[in-house]
XYZ file of C-alpha atoms in Angstrom:
470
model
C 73.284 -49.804 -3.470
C 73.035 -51.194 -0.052
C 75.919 -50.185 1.946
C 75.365 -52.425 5.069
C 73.607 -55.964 3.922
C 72.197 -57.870 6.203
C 73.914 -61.447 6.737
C 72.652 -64.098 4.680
C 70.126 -66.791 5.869
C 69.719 -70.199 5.413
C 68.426 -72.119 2.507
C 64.501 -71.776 2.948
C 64.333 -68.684 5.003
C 63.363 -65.291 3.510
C 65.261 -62.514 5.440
C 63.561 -59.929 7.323
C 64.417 -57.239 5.212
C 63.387 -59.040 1.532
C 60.494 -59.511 3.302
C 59.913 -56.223 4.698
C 60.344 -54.637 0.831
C 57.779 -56.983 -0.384
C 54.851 -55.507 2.434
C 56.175 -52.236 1.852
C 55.772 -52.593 -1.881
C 52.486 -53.900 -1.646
C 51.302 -51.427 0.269
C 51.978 -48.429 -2.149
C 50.685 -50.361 -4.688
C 47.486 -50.540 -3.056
C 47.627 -46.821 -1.821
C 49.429 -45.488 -5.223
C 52.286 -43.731 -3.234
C 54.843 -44.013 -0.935
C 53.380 -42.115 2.323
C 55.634 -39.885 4.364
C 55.988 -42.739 7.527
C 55.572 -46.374 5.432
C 58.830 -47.305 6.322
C 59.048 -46.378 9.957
C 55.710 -48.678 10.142
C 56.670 -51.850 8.291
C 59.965 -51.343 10.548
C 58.199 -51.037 13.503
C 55.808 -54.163 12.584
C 58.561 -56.366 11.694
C 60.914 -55.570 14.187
C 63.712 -54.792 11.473
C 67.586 -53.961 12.731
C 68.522 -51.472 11.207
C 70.490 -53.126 8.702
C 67.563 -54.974 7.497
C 65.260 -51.541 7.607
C 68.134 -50.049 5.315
C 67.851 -53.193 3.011
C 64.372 -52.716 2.420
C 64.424 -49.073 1.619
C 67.511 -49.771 -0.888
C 65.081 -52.334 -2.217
C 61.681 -50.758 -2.275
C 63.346 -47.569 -3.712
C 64.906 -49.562 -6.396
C 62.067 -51.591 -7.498
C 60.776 -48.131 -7.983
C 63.047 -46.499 -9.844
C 63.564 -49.022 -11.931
C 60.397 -50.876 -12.899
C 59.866 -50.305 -16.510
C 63.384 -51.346 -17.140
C 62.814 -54.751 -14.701
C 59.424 -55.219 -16.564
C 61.265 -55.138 -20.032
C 63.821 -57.530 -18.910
C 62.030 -60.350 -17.494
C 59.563 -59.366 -19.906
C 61.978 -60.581 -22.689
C 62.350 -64.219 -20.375
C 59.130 -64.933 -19.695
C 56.258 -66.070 -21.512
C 53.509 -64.371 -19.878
C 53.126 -60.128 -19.485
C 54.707 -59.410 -16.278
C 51.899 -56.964 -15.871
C 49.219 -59.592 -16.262
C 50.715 -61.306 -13.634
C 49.393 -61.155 -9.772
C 50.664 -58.080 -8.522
C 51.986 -60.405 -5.611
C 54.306 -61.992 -8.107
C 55.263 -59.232 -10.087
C 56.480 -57.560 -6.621
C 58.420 -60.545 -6.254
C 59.797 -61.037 -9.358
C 61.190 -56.932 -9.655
C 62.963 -57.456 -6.335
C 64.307 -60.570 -6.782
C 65.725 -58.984 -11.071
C 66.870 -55.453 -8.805
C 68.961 -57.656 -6.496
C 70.238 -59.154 -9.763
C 70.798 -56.371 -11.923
C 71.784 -53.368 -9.584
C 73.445 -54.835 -6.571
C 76.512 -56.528 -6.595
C 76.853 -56.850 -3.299
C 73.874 -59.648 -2.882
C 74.959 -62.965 -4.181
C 73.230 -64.077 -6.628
C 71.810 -67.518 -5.277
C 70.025 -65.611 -2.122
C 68.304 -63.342 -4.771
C 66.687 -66.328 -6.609
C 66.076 -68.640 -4.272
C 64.665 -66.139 -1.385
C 62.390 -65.021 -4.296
C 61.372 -68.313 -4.687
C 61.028 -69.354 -0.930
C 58.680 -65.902 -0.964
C 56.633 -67.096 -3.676
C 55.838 -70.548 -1.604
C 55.263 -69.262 1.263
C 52.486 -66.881 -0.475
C 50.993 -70.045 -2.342
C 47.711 -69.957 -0.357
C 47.591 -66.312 -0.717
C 48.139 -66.615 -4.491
C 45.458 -69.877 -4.837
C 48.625 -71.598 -6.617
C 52.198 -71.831 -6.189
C 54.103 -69.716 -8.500
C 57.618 -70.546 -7.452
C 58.732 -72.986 -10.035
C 57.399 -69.807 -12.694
C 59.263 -67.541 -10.165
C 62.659 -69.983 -10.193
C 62.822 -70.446 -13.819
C 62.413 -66.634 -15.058
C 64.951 -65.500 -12.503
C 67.351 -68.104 -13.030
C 66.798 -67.273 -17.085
C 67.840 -63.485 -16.045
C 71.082 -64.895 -14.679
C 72.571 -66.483 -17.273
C 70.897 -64.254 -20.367
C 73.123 -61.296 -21.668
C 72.832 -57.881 -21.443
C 70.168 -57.588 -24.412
C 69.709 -55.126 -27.394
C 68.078 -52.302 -25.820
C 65.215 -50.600 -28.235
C 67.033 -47.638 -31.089
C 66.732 -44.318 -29.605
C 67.179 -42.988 -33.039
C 64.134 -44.940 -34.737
C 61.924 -44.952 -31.497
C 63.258 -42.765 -29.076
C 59.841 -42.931 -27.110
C 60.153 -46.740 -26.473
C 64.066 -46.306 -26.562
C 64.093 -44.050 -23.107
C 61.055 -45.486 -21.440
C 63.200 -48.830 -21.294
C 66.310 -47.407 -20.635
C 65.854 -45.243 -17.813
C 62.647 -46.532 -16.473
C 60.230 -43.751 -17.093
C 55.958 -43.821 -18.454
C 56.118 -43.621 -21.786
C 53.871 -40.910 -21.812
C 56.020 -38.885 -19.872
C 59.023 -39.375 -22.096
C 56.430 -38.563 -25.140
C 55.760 -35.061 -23.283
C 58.986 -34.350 -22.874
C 59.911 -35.558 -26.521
C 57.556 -33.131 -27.615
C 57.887 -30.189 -25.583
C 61.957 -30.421 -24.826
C 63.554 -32.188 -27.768
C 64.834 -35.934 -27.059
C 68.328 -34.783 -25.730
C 66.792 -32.625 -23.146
C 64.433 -35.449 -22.662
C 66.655 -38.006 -22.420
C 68.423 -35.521 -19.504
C 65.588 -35.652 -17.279
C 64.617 -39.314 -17.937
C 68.265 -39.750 -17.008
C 67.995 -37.661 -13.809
C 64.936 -39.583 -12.383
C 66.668 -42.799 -12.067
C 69.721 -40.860 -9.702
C 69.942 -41.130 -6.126
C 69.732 -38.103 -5.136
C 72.337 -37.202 -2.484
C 71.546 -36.334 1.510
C 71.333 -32.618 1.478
C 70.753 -30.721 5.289
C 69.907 -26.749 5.923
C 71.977 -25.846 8.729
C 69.880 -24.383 10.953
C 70.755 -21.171 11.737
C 68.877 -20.419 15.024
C 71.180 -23.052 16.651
C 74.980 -22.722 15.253
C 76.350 -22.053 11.680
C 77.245 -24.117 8.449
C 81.674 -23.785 9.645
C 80.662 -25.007 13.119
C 78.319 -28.489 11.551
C 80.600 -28.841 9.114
C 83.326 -29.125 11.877
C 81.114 -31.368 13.889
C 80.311 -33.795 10.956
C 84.435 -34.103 10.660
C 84.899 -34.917 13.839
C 82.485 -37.803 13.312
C 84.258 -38.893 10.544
C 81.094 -38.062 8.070
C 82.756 -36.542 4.946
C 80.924 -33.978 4.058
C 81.225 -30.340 2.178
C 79.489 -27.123 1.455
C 76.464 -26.526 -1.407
C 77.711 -24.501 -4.424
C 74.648 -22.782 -3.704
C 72.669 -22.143 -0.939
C 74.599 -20.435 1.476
C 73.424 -22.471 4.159
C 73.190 -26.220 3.053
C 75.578 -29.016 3.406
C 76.021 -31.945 1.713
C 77.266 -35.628 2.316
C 79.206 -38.031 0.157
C 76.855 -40.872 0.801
C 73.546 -41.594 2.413
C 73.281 -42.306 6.399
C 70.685 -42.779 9.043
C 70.240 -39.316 9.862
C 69.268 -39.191 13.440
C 72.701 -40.666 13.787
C 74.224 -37.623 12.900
C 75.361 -35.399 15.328
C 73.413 -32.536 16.002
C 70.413 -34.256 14.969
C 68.578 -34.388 18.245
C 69.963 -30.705 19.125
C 68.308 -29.094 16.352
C 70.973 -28.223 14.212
C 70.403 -29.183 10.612
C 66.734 -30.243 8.726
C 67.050 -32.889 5.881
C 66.229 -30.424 2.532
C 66.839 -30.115 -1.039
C 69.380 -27.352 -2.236
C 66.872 -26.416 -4.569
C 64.384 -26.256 -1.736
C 66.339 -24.301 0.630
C 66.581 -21.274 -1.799
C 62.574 -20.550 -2.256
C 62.226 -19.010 1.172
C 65.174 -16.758 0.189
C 62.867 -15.092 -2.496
C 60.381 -13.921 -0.285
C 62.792 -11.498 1.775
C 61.325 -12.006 5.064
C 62.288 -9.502 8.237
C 62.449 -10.063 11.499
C 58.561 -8.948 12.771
C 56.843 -9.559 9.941
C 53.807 -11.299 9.579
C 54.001 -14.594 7.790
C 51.601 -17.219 6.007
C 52.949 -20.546 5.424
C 50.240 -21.587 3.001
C 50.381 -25.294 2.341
C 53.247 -26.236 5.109
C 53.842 -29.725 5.807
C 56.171 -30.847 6.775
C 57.409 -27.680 7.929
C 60.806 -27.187 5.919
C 60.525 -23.879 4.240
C 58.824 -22.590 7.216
C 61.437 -23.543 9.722
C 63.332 -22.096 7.431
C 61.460 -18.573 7.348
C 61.450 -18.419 11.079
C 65.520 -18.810 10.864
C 65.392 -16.023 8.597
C 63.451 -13.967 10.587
C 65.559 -14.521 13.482
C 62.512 -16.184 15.789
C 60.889 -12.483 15.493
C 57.530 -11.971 14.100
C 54.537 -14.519 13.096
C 54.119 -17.220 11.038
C 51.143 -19.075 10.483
C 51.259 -22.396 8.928
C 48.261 -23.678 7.001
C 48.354 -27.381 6.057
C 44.840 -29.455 5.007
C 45.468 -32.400 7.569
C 46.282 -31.758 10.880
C 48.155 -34.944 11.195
C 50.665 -33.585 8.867
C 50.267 -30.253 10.983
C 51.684 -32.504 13.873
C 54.797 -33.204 11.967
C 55.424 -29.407 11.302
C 54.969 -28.843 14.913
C 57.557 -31.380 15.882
C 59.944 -29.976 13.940
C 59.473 -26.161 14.961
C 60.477 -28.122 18.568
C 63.568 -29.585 17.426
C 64.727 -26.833 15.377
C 63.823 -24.502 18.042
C 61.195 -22.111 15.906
C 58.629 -20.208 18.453
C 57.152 -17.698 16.603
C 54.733 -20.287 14.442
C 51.060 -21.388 14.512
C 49.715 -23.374 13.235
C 46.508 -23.558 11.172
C 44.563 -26.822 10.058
C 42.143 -26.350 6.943
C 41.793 -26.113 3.269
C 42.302 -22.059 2.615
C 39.932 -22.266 -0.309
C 37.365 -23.143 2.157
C 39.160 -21.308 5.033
C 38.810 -17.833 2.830
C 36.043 -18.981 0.715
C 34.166 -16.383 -1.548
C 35.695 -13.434 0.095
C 34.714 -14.159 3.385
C 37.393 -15.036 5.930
C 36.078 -17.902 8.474
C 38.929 -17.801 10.787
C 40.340 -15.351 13.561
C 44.005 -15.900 12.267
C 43.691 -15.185 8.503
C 41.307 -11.754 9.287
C 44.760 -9.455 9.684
C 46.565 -9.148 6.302
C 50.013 -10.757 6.044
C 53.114 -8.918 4.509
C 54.191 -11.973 2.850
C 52.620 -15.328 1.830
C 54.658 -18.315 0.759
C 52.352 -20.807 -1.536
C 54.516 -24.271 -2.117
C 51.115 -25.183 -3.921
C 50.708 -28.642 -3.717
C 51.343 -30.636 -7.530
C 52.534 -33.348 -9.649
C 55.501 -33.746 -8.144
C 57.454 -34.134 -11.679
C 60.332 -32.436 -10.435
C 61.312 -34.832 -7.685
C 60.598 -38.508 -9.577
C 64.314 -39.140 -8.484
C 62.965 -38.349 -4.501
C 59.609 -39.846 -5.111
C 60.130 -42.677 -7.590
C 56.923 -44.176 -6.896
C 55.192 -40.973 -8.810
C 56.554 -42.536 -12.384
C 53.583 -45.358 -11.549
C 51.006 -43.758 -10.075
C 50.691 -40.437 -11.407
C 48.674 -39.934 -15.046
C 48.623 -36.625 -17.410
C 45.477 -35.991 -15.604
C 47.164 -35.600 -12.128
C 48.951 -32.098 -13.867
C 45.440 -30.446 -15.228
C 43.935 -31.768 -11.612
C 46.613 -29.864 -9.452
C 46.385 -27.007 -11.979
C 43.139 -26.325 -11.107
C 43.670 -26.490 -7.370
C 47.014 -24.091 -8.013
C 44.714 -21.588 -9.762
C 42.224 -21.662 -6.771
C 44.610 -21.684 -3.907
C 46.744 -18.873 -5.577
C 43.545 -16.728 -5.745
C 42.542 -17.282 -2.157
C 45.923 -16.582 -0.915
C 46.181 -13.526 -2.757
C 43.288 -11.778 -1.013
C 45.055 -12.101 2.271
C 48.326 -10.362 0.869
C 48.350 -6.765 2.584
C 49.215 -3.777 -0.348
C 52.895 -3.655 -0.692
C 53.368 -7.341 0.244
C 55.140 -9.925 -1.343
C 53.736 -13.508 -2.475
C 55.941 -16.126 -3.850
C 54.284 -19.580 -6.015
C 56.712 -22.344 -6.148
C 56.111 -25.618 -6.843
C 58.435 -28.904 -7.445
C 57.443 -29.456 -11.259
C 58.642 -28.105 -14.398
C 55.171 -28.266 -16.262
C 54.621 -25.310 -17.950
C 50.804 -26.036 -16.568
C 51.780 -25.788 -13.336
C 54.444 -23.013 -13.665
C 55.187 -20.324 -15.814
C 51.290 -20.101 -16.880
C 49.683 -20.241 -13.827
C 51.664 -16.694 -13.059
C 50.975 -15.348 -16.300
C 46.990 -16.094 -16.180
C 46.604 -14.763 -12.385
C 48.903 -11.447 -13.264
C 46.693 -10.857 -16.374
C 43.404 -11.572 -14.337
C 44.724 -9.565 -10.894
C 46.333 -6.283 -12.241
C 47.526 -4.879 -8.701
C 49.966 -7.836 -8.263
C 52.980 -7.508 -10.852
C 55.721 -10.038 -11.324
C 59.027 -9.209 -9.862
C 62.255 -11.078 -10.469
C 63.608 -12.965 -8.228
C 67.621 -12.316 -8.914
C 68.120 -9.732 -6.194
C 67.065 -12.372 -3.193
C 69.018 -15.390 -4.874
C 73.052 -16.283 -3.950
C 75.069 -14.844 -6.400
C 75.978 -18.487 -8.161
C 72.248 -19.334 -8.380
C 71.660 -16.298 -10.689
C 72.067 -18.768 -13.977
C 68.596 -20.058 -13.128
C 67.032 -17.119 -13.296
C 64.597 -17.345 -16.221
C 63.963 -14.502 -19.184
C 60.695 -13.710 -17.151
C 62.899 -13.470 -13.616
C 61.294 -16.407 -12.076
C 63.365 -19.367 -10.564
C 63.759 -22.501 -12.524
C 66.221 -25.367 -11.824
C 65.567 -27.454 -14.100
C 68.812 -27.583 -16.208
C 71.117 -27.841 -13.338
C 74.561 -29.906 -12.934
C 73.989 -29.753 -9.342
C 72.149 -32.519 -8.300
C 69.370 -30.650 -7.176
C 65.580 -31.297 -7.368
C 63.699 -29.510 -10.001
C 61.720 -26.491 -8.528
C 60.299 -23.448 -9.824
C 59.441 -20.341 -8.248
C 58.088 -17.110 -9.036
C 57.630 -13.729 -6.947
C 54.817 -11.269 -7.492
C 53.975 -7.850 -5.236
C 51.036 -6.378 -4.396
C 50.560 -2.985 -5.467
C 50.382 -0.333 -2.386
């Protein structure tokens, strides 16, 4: 929910914010996600406050998060497929039922009729004018009750697809693979906000010392259960707000995320390969480790992205990385290694491979829309030919780790399994010694990490640690 709305406008003007959402939401439907910097550009292009820039993120995150369950319910009102509609109204229509539905805070009448006053002033755009369709439907959701929702017993497909906003062939994988309760956990989980989560970094102070600081400021905040080194807030802020942002004291990361580096047991000197990096989190978080004291080289396909690691190494404070633009598989290619930096071994090798992303829906909501069953078996493939590049550059004695932020048995468990079977001087090691004592319960039978069945409100990651034979 928006904790700072914007002040209402007059009758007839749209507000900058509403607005803002509608771009915003356009645009990922045109790329099919939401990129890394959309926001900071639609804010920058529409000169949004920052009230009305954290309107339109409560709104475009929404929208997300909850589209199959705004589909059904104006579905039920209106006489046409909201999915046959133009995608123009349909954006239009899913902010103006997520202002109605899920915030209390926005009155009611500057939902519906800023929808409408939208629609109109998108006639020419839309070679009609919708509003009167937009008006009525909206206006319908108002006053209609809270409907039957489908029987989770009879069709629990259909039945959890509605109710917590997730493909239906998602919830049929899970169904199948997980049982519905388990199912019906995760669909639950990826319509949660997840909270604001920081890694105190330790190359500038300690988690007492923020934690003091973020008092003092009057931000309540407490320690993770745990990660040893992460912090977490009661409620969502603008981060760069916070103090010891600019200093360099914290990065914005998962609790889930902040325990893969752990598993690798980097030392101070070592030599370090980062091997899909952006945006630099679980690197920064290496060089921490290793007390600013060694190498790390951080590989990342676009060097745009490389830019962003970069930036944060000079914030945080991190010296001892380099970076490293390039695909590896072409970088190492059949055995041959193209590049100066990758010809020395390394002692260990961190691969967050890059993949469906079906661990974080809750982060990433927009993935729910624009991700098929075909995205898993397409970053399979690449997982299975970046962890056998990789490999080759892992000295004897040194330590890989393979995490990614699914829980697709495609993209997890078997990938290990295949590459340990097919590369018999690497053997699987578990992970248990490197973890915090209270994350030991998601240690799995086969000692990788897995947190998918946690009450912490973490992100879903998995994680596995294999050593090269000497």
């Amino acid at each position: 929910m928006a904790s700072d709305l914007p002040p209402s406008k007059s009758r007839g003007v749209v507000s900058a914010g509403r607005r803002a959402a509608m771009k915003a939401l356009l645009a990922i439907d045109t790329a099919g996600m939401l990129g890394d910097d959309l926001f900071d550009q639609v804010s920058t292009r529409e000169a949004l406050d920052l009230r009305d820039r954290a309107f339109m993120v409560e709104l475009v995150r929404g929208v997300l998060r909850y589209r199959a369950t705004l589909d059904w319910r104006l579905g039920l009102l209106s006489d046409r497929r909201i999915t046959k509609l133009p995608t123009l109204v349909q954006t239009i229509l899913r902010l103006g039922a997520y202002q109605l539905l899920y915030l209390d805070r926005v009155p009611d009448s500057a939902a519906v009729n800023e929808s409408v006053q939208m629609t109109k002033q998108q006639s020419r755009r839309l070679g009609r004018d919708w509003s009167g369709f937009v008006n009525a439907v909206l206006r319908a959701l108002l006053r209609s009750p809270e409907p039957v929702w489908p029987d989770a017993g009879s069709h629990p497909v259909e039945a959890l697809a509605v109710r917590y906003s997730c493909p239906a062939w998602l919830v049929e994988r899970w169904c199948h693979r997980l049982g519905v309760e388990r199912a019906e956990a995760l669909c639950g989980a990826s319509v949660e906000a997840p909270p604001l989560t920081l890694r105190v970094n330790t190359l500038r102070t300690s988690r007492a010392a923020l934690l003091g600081d973020l008092a003092a400021a009057q931000v309540e905040a407490g320690p993770t259960s745990i990660s040893e080194v992460g912090i977490q807030l009661a409620r969502s802020c603008s981060v760069i707000d916070l103090p010891g942002y600019e200093e360099g004291r914290f990065y914005v990361e998962d609790e889930a995320g902040q325990l893969i580096p752990l598993l690798l047991d980097v030392q101070p000197g070592q030599r370090v390969l980062d091997a899909c990096s952006a945006p630099g989190g679980k690197a920064t978080h290496l060089a921490a480790l290793m007390e600013n004291r060694g190498e790390i080289v951080a590989v990342d396909r676009a060097s745009a992205r490389l830019d962003l690691v970069m930036a944060n190494c000079r914030r945080l404070g991190v010296k001892i990385l380099t970076p490293l633009a390039g695909d590896l598989r072409a970088l190492v290619g059949a055995g041959i290694v193209s590049h100066p930096m990758l010809s020395r071994p390394f002692d260990r090798i961190l691969l967050d491979a890059p993949c469906s992303g079906l661990g974080v829906l809750r982060r990433h909501p927009e993935g729910k829309w624009y991700k098929t069953p075909e995205s898993i078996a397409q970053h399979r493939q690449m997982q299975v030919e970046l962890l056998a590049v990789t490999s080759r550059l892992l000295r004897p004695g040194g330590v890989l780790v393979y995490s990614t932020c699914s829980i697709e048995p495609e993209e997890t468990e078997s990938i290990i399994d295949e590459f340990c079977q097919a590369h018999h001087q690497f053997q699987r090691e578990s992970i248990a010694p490197w973890l915090p004592p209270a994350g030991l319960p998601f240690v799995t039978p086969r000692g990788d990490l897995s947190t998918m069945a946690n009450s912490n409100r973490m992100d879903l990651f998995f994680a596995a640690r294999v050593r090269r034979s000497e």
